[in-house]
Coordinates of C-alpha atoms and ligand atoms in Angstrom, one line a residue:
X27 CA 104.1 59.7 100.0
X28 CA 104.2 58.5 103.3
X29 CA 102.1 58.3 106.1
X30 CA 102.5 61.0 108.7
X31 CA 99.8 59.8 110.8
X32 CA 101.7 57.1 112.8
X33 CA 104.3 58.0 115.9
X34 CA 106.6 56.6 114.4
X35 CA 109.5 58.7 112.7
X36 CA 110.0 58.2 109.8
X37 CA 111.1 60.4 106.9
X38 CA 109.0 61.8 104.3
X39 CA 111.3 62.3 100.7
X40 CA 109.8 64.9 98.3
X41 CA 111.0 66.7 95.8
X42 CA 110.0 70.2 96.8
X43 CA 108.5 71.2 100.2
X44 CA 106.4 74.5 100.5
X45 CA 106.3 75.9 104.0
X46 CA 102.8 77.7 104.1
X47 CA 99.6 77.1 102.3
X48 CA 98.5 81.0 101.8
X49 CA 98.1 82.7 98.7
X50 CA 101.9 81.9 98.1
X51 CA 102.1 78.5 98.9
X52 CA 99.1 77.9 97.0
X53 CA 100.7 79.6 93.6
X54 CA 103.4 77.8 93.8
X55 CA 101.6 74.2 94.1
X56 CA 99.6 75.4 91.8
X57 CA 102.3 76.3 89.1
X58 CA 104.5 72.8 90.1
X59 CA 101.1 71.1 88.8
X60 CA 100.9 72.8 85.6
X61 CA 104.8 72.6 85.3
X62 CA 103.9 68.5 85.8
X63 CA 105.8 68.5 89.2
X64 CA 103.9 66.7 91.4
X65 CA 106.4 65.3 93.6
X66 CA 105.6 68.5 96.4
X67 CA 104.1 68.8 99.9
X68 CA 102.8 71.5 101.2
X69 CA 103.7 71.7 105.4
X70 CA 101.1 73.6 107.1
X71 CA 101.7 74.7 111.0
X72 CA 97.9 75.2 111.1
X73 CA 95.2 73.3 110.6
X74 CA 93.5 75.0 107.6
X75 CA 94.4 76.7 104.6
X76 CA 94.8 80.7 103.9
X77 CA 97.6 82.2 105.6
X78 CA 96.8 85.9 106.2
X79 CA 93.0 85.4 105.1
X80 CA 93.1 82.4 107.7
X81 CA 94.5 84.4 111.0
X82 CA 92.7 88.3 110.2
X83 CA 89.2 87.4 110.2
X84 CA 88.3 90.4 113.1
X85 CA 85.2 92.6 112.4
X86 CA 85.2 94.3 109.1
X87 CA 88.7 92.3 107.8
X88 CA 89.2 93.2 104.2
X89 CA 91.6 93.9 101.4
X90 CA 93.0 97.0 100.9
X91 CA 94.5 95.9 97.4
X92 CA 91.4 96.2 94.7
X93 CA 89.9 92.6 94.3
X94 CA 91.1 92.1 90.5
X95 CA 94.3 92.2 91.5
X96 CA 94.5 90.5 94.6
X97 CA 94.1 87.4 93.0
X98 CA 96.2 84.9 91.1
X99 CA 96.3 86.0 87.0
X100 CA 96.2 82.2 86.1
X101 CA 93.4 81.5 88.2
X102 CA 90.8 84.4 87.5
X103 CA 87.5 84.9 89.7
X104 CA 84.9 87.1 87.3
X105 CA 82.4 87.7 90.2
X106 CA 84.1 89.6 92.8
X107 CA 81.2 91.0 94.4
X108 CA 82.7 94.4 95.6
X109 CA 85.8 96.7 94.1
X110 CA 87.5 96.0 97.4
X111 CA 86.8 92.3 98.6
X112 CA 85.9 91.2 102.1
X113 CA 87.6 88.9 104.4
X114 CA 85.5 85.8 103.7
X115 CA 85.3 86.3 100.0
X116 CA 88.4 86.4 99.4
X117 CA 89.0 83.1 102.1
X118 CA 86.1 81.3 99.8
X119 CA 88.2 82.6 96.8
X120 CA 91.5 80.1 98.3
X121 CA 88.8 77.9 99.2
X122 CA 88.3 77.6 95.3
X123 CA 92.4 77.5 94.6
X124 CA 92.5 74.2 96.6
X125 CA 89.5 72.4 95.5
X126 CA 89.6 73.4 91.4
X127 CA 93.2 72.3 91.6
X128 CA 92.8 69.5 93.5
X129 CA 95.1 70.8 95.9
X130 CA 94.2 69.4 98.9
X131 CA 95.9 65.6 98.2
X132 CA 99.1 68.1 98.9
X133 CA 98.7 69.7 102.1
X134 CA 99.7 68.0 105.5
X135 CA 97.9 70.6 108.3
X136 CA 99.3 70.6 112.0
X137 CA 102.8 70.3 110.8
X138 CA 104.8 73.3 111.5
X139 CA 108.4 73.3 110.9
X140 CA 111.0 74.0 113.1
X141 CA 114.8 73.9 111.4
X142 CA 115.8 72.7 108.1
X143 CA 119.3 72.0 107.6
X144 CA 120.9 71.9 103.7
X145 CA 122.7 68.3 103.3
X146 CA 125.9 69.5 101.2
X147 CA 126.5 65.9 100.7
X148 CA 123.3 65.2 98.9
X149 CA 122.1 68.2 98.0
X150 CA 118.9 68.3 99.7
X151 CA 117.4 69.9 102.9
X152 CA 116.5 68.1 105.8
X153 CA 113.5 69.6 107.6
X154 CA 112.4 68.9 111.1
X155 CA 108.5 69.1 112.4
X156 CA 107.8 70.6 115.9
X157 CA 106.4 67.0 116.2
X158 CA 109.5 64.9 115.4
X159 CA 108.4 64.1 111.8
X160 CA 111.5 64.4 109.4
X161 CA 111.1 66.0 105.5
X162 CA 113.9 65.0 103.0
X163 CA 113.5 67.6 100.1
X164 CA 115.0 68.6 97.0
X165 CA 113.8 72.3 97.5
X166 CA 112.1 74.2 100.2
X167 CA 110.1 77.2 99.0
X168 CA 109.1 79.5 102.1
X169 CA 105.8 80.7 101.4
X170 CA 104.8 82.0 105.2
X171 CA 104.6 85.4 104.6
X172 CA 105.5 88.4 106.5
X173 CA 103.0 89.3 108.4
X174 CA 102.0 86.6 110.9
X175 CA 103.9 86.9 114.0
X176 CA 101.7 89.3 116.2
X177 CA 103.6 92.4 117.7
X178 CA 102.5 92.6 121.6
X179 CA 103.3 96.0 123.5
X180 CA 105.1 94.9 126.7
X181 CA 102.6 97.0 129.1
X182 CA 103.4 97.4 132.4
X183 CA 100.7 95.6 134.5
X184 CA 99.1 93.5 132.2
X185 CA 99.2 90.2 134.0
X186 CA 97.1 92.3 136.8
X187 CA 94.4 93.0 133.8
X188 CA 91.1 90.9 134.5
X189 CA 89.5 91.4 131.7
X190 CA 89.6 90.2 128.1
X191 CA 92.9 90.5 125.6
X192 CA 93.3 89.3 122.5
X193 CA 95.2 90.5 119.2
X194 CA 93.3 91.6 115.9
X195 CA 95.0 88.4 114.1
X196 CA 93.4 85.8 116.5
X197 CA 90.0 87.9 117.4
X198 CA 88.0 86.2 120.0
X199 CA 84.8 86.0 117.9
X200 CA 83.4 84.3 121.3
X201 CA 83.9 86.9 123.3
X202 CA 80.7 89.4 122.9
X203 CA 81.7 92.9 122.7
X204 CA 78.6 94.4 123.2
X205 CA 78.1 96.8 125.8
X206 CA 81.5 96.7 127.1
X207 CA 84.6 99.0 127.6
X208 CA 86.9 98.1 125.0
X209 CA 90.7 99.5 124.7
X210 CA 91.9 99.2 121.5
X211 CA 95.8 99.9 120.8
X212 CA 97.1 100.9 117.5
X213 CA 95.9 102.4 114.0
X214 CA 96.9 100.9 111.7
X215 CA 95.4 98.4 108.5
X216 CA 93.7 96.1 110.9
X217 CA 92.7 98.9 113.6
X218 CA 91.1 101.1 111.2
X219 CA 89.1 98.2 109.7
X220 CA 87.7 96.7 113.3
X221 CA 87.2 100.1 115.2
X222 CA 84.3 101.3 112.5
X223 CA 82.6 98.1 112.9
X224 CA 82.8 97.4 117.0
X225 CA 82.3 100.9 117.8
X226 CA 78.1 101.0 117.4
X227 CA 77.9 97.7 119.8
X228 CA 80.3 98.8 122.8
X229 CA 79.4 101.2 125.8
X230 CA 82.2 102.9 125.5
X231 CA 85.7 102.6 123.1
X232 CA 89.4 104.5 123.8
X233 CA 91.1 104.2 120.4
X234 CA 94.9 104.5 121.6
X235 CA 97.1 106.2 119.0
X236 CA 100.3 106.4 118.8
X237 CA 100.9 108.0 115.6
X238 CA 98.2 109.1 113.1
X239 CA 97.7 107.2 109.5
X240 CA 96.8 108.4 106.3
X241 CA 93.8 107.7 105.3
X242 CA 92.6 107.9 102.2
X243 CA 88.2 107.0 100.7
X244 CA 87.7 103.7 99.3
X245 CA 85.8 102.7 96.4
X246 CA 82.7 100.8 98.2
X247 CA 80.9 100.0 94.9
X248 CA 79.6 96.8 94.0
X249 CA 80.0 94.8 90.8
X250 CA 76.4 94.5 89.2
X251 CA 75.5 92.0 87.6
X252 CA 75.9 93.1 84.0
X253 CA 79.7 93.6 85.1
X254 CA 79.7 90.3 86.4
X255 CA 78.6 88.5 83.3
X256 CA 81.1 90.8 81.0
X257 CA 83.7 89.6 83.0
X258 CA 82.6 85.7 82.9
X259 CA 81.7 86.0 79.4
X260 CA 84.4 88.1 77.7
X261 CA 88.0 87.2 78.7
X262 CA 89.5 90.9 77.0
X263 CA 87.0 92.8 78.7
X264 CA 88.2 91.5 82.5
X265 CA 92.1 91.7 81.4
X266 CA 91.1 95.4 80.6
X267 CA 89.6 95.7 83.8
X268 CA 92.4 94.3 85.7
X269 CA 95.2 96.0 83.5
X270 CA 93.0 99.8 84.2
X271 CA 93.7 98.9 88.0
X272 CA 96.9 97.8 87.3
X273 CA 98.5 100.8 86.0
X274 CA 96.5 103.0 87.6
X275 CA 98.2 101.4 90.9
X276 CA 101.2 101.7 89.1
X277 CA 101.0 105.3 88.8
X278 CA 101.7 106.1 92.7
X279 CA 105.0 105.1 92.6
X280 CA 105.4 108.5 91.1
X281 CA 104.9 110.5 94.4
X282 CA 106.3 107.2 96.1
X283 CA 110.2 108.5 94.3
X284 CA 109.3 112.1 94.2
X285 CA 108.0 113.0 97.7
X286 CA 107.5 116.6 96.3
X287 CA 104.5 115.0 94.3
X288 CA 102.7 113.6 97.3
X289 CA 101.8 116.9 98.8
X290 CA 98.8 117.2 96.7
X291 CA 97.8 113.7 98.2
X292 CA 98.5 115.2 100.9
X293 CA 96.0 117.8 101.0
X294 CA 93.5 115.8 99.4
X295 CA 93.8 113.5 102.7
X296 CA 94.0 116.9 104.9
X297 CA 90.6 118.0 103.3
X298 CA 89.3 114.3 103.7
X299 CA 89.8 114.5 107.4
X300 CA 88.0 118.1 107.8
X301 CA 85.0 116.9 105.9
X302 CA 84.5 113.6 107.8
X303 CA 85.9 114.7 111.1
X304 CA 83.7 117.3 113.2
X305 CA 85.4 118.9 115.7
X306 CA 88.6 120.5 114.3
X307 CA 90.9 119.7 117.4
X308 CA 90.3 116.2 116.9
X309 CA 90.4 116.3 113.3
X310 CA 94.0 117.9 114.3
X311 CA 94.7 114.8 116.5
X312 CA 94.5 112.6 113.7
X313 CA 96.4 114.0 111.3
X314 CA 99.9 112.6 110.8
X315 CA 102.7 115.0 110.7
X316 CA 104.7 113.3 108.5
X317 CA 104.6 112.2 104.7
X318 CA 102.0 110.7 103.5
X319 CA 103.1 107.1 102.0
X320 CA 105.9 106.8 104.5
X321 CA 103.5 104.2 106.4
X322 CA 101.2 102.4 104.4
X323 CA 98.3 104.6 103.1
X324 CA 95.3 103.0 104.4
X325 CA 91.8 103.3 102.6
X326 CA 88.4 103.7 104.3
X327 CA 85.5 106.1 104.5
X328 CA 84.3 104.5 107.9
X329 CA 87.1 105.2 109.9
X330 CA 87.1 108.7 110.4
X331 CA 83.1 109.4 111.1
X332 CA 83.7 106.9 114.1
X333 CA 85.5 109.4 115.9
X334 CA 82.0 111.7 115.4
X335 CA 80.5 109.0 117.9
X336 CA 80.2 109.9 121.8
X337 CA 81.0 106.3 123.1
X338 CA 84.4 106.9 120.7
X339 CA 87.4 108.5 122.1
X340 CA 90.3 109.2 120.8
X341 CA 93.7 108.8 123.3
X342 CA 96.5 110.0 122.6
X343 CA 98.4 110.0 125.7
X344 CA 100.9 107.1 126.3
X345 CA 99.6 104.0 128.1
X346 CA 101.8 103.6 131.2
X347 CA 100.1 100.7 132.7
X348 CA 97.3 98.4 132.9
X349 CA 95.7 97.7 136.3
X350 CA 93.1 95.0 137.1
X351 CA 89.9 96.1 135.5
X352 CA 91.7 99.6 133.7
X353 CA 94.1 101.1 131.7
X354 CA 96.3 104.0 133.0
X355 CA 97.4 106.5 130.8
X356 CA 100.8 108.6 131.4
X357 CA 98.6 111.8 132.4
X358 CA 97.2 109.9 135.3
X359 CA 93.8 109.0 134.1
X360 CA 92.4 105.7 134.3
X361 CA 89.9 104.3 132.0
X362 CA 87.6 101.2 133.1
X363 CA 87.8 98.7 130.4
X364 CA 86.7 95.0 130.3
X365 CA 88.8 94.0 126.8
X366 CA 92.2 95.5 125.4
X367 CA 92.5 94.4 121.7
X368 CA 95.9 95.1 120.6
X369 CA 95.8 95.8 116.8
X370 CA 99.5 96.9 116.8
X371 CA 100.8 94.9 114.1
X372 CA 103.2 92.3 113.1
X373 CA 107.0 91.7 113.9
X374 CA 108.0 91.7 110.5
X375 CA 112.3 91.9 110.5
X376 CA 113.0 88.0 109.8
X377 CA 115.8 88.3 112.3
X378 CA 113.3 88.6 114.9
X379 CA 110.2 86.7 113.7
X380 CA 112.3 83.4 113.0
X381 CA 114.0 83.6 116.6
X382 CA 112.7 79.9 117.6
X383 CA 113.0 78.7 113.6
X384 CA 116.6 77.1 112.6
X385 CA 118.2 77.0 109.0
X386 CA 121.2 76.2 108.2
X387 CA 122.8 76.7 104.8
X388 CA 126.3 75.9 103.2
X389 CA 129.4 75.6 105.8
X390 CA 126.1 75.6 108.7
X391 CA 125.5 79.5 108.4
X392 CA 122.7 80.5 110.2
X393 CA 120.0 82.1 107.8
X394 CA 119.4 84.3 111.6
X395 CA 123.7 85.0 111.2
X396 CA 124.0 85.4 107.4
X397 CA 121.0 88.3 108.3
X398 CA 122.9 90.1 111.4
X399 CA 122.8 93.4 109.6
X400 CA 119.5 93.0 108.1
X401 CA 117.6 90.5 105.8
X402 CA 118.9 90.7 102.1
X403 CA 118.4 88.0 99.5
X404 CA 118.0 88.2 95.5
X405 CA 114.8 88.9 93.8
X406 CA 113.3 88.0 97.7
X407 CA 113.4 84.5 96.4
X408 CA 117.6 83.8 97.0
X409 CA 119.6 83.9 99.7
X410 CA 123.5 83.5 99.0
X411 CA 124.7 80.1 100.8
X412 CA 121.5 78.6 101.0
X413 CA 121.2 76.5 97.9
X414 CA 117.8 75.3 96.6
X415 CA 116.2 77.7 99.5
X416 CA 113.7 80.2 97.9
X417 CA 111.3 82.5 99.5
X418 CA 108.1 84.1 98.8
X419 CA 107.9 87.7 99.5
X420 CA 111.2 87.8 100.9
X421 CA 113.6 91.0 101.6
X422 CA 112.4 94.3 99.8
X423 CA 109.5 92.4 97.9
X424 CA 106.7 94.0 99.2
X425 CA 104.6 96.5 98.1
X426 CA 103.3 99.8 99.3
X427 CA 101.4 100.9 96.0
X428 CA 100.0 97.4 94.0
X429 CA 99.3 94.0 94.7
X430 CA 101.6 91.6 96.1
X431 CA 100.2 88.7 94.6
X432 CA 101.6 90.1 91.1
X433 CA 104.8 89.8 93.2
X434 CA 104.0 86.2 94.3
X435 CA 103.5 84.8 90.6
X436 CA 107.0 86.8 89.1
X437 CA 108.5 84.8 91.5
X438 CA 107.1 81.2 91.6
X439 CA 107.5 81.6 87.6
X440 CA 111.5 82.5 88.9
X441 CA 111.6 79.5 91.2
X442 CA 110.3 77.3 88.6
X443 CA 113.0 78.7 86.1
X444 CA 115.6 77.8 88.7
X445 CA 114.6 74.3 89.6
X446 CA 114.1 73.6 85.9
X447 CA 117.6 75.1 85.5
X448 CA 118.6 72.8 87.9
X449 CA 116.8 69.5 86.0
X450 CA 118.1 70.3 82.5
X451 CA 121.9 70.9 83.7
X452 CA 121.7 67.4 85.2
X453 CA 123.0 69.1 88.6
X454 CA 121.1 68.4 91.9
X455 CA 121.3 72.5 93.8
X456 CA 121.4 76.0 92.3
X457 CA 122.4 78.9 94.7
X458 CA 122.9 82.7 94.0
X459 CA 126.2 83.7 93.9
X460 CA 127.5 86.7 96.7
X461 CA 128.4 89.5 94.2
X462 CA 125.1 88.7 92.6
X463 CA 122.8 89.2 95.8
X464 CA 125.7 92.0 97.0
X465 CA 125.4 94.0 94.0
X466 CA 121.7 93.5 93.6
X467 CA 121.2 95.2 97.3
X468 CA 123.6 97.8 96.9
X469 CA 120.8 99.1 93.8
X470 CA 118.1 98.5 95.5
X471 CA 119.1 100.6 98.9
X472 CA 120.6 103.2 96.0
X473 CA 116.4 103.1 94.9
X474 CA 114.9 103.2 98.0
X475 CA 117.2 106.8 98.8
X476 CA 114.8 109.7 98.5
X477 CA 111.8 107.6 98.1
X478 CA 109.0 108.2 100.7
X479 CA 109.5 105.2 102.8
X480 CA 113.0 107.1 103.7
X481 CA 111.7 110.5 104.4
X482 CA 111.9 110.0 108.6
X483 CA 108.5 108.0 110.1
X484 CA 109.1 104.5 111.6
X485 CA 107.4 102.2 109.9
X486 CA 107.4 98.1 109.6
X487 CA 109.4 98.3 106.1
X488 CA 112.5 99.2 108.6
X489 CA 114.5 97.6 110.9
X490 CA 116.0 99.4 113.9
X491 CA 118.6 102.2 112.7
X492 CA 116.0 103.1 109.4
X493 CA 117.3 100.2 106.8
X494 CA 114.3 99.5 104.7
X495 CA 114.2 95.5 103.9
X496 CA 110.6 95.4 103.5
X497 CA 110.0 97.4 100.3
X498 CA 110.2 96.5 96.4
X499 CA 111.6 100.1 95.8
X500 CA 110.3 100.7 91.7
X501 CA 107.6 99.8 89.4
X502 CA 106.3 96.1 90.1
X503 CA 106.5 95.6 85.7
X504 CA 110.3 96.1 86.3
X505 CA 110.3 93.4 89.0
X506 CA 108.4 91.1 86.4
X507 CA 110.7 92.1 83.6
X508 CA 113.7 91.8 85.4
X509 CA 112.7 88.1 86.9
X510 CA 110.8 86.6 83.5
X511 CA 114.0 85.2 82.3
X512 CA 116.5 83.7 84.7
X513 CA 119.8 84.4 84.5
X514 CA 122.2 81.3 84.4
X515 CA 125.1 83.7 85.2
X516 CA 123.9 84.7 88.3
X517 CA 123.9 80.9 90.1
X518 CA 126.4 78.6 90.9
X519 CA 124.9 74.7 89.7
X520 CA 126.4 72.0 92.3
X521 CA 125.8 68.2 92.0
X522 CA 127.0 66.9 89.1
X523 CA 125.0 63.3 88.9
X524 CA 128.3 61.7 89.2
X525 CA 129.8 63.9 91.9
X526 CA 126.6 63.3 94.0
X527 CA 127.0 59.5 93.7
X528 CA 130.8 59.3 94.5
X529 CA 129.4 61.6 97.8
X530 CA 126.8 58.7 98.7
X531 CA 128.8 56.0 97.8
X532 CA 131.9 57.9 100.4
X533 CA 129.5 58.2 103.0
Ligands
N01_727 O1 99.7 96.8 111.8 P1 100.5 98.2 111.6 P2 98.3 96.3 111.2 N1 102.1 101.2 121.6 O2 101.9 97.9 111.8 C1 100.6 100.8 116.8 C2 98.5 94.7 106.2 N2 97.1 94.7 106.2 O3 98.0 95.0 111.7 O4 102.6 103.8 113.9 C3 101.2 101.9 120.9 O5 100.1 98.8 110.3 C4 101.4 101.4 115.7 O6 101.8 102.7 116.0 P3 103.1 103.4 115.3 C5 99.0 96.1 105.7 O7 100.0 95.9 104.9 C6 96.6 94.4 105.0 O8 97.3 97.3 111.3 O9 104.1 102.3 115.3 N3 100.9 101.7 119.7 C7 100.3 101.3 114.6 O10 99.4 102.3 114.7 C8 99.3 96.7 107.0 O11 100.2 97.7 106.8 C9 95.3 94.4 104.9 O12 103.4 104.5 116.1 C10 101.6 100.7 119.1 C11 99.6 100.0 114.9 O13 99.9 99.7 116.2 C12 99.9 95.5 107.7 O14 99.0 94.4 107.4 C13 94.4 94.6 106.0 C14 102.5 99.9 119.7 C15 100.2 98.8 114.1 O15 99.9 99.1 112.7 C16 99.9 95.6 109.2 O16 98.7 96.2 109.7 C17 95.0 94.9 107.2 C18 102.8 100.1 121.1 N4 103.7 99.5 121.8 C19 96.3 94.9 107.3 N5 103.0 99.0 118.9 C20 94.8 94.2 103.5 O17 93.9 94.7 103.1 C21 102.4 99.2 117.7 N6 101.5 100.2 117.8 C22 95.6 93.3 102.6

């Protein structure tokens, strides 16, 4: 490999380049190793490890998928100490990844990449650094997630605000909270983790909502110890474990395809509300009028009982502007506040996210172009004219019922089918051919019709006019089925060894 570390171009040459080193990037290093590739780099834009577990680390920051299954199946961790894993346990858990794999010899921090172009000469990609550095690689796995790019309200008057603002993924942990008037915008995942947790220190706290979530209890128990050493000790008895919470996940997608179902969810979370929510008006207040599961049900017993406090009020008037030491709301009043924290969310349509990120495919499509009327790709992990390209969690492969991660390691197992399809043909690219990726979206928009997600909220599964290019739209064991044996019938194989040299020699 060669050294970066000089200001000097030069070009790097690797055999596969992963953009990322989060839970994805890390399964797919992981999985190259014990495939005995170890011609990879991983390109980080930071400079540490952990992706999402990385950026959220706000007050109270936790996972919302069961820790048993949010974690990689080939790389087990037997003493979990909660049902539903914190922040830093789960950041010590990656922590781990990279030092039991010896994982770290891989990663290149502070190296964020700003266009890759595919050589259909040589069958490669050539990837640019926001520092000048150049990357030659055979593939480029994207493994930067979805949900990174904070989503910041254009509010009128905010560069006339004085005080303190910062988002929920890049919390000022230096900035003390306590006994201040805080604003906080949004209620969603991240909102309804922080607010329980801030709310006890500041003198006063306006939660701004604009639409209600579901919110459903969470199981708070710990693992004992006796559990702990079953686990460590007894390899069937933690597969069990794991496979209960599998399939019991599993089960929601029942109400998830037959909305009709989810009304008794519904008034489970209707009762859940009256009984931790004392005053009935505001118990009406933040109830959502539509469908629970259209936005991602959220889980938390904390939540709720905040609104109880009387330093904790509940807005739901729309903000209409910031001044220099308050926020104004469209009713007139104005609330003193020293610190906004915006917890509203991630940009998460591609098209918009990767606005200052180039890629190029076959004929120099665009990825932003070949996307104009909304991401699509095959699998998530595909994208027709961009050969040797995959992606992690791409287009409808994420989850509103189970755990991504079992999403993540069906498709590194895919990727690694593909490249090794690619080695045994003696060819040098593999790419997904159109009618393939066309006919594959056609079925999965089919799925998605009817399904919760569809049933008239806005919510970050959709892009603007309701398409839903977020979601995985069935069962997560059909995604695993369906992607455990590659097809060869669905790639074109370019770069014969011999049409590839005639190329070089040519140029
Ligand atoms: O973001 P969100 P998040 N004015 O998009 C509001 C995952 N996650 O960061 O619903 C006023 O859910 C917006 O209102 P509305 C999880 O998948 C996972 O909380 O659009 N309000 C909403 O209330 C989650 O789904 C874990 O009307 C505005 C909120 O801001 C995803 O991350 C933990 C607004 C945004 O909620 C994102 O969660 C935490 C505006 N201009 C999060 N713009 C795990 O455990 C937005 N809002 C794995």
């Amino acid at each position: 490999m060669d050294d970066i570390s000089t200001n000097v171009v030069k070009t790097q040459t690797t055999q596969v380049a992963i953009i990322g080193s989060g839970f994805g990037g890390l399964a797919m290093a992981i999985r190259l190793l014990q495939a005995n590739i170890h011609d990879f780099i991983i390109l980080e834009k930071a400079d540490a490890v952990g992706g999402t577990w990385r950026e959220n680390q706000y007050p109270g920051a936790a996972c919302d998928v069961q820790s048993h299954m949010y974690s990689l199946s080939f790389a087990p961790k037997t003493d979990w100490s909660k049902r539903y894993a914190e922040a830093p346990e789960i950041y010590d858990y990656i922590q781990d990844l990279i030092h039991d794999y010896d994982l770290k010899k891989y990663i290149q921090f502070n190296q964020e990449v700003v266009s890759t172009q595919y050589d259909e000469d040589h069958f490669n990609w050539h990837l640019t650094l926001k520092n000048g550095q150049k990357v030659d690689a055979q593939f480029v796995v994207f493994a930067s997630g979805p949900l990174h790019v904070p989503q910041i309200p254009n509010i009128k008057g905010i560069e006339k605000f004085k005080g303190e603002v910062f988002h929920s993924s890049h919390w000022n942990h230096d900035y003390n909270l306590n006994q201040k008037n805080v604003a906080s915008i949004g209620t969603g995942g991240s909102a309804i983790q922080y607010i329980p947790e801030i709310a006890p220190k500041v003198e006063n706290l306006y939660v701004f909502q604009r639409t209600p979530a579901w919110v459903i209890p969470r199981d708070e128990r710990a693992y004992n110890a006796l559990d702990k050493k079953l686990f460590n000790r007894f390899e069937w008895f933690r597969k069990l474990h794991r496979a209960r919470l599998y399939w019991s996940n599993e089960s929601r997608v029942v109400p998830i395809v037959k909305p009709a179902a989810m009304k008794y969810m519904q008034k489970a979370g209707e009762l859940f509300i009256r009984y931790q929510v004392k005053d009935k008006a505001l118990g009406k207040k933040l109830t959502p009028n539509y469908v629970m599961g259209c936005k991602r049900i959220l889980v938390s017993n904390k939540y709720f009982p905040t609104f109880n406090r009387k330093n904790v009020e509940l807005v739901t008037d729309a903000i209409q502007e910031l001044t220099e030491n308050g926020i104004i709301t469209k009713d007139g009043k104005e609330r003193k506040i020293d610190c906004l924290i915006y917890g509203t969310g991630f940009i998460t349509d591609p098209r918009i996210y990767l606005k200052s990120f180039e890629c190029y495919g076959e004929n120099g499509l665009e990825l932003k172009d070949a996307w104009k009327d909304g991401a699509e790709s095959f699998y998530g992990v595909c994208t027709k004219g961009f050969p040797n390209l995959f992606q992690l969690l791409g287009p409808n492969t994420v989850l509103g019922h189970n755990s991504v991660i079992f999403m993540i390691e069906s498709q590194v197992n895919y990727i690694l089918q593909l490249m090794q399809m690619v080695g045994k043909t003696k060819t040098q690219a593999i790419a997904v051919k159109a009618n393939v990726q066309d006919q594959f979206n056609e079925d999965v928009q089919k799925k998605l019709e009817g399904t919760v997600w569809q049933s008239g909220c806005v919510s970050w599964y959709q892009q603007d006019g309701g398409k839903n290019f977020s979601l995985w739209p069935t069962y997560t064991w059909k995604f695993w089925l369906q992607t455990r044996k590659a097809n060869p019938a669905d790639y074109r194989l370019l770069g014969t060894m011999s049409q590839s040299k005639k190329k070089s020699k040519a140029a």
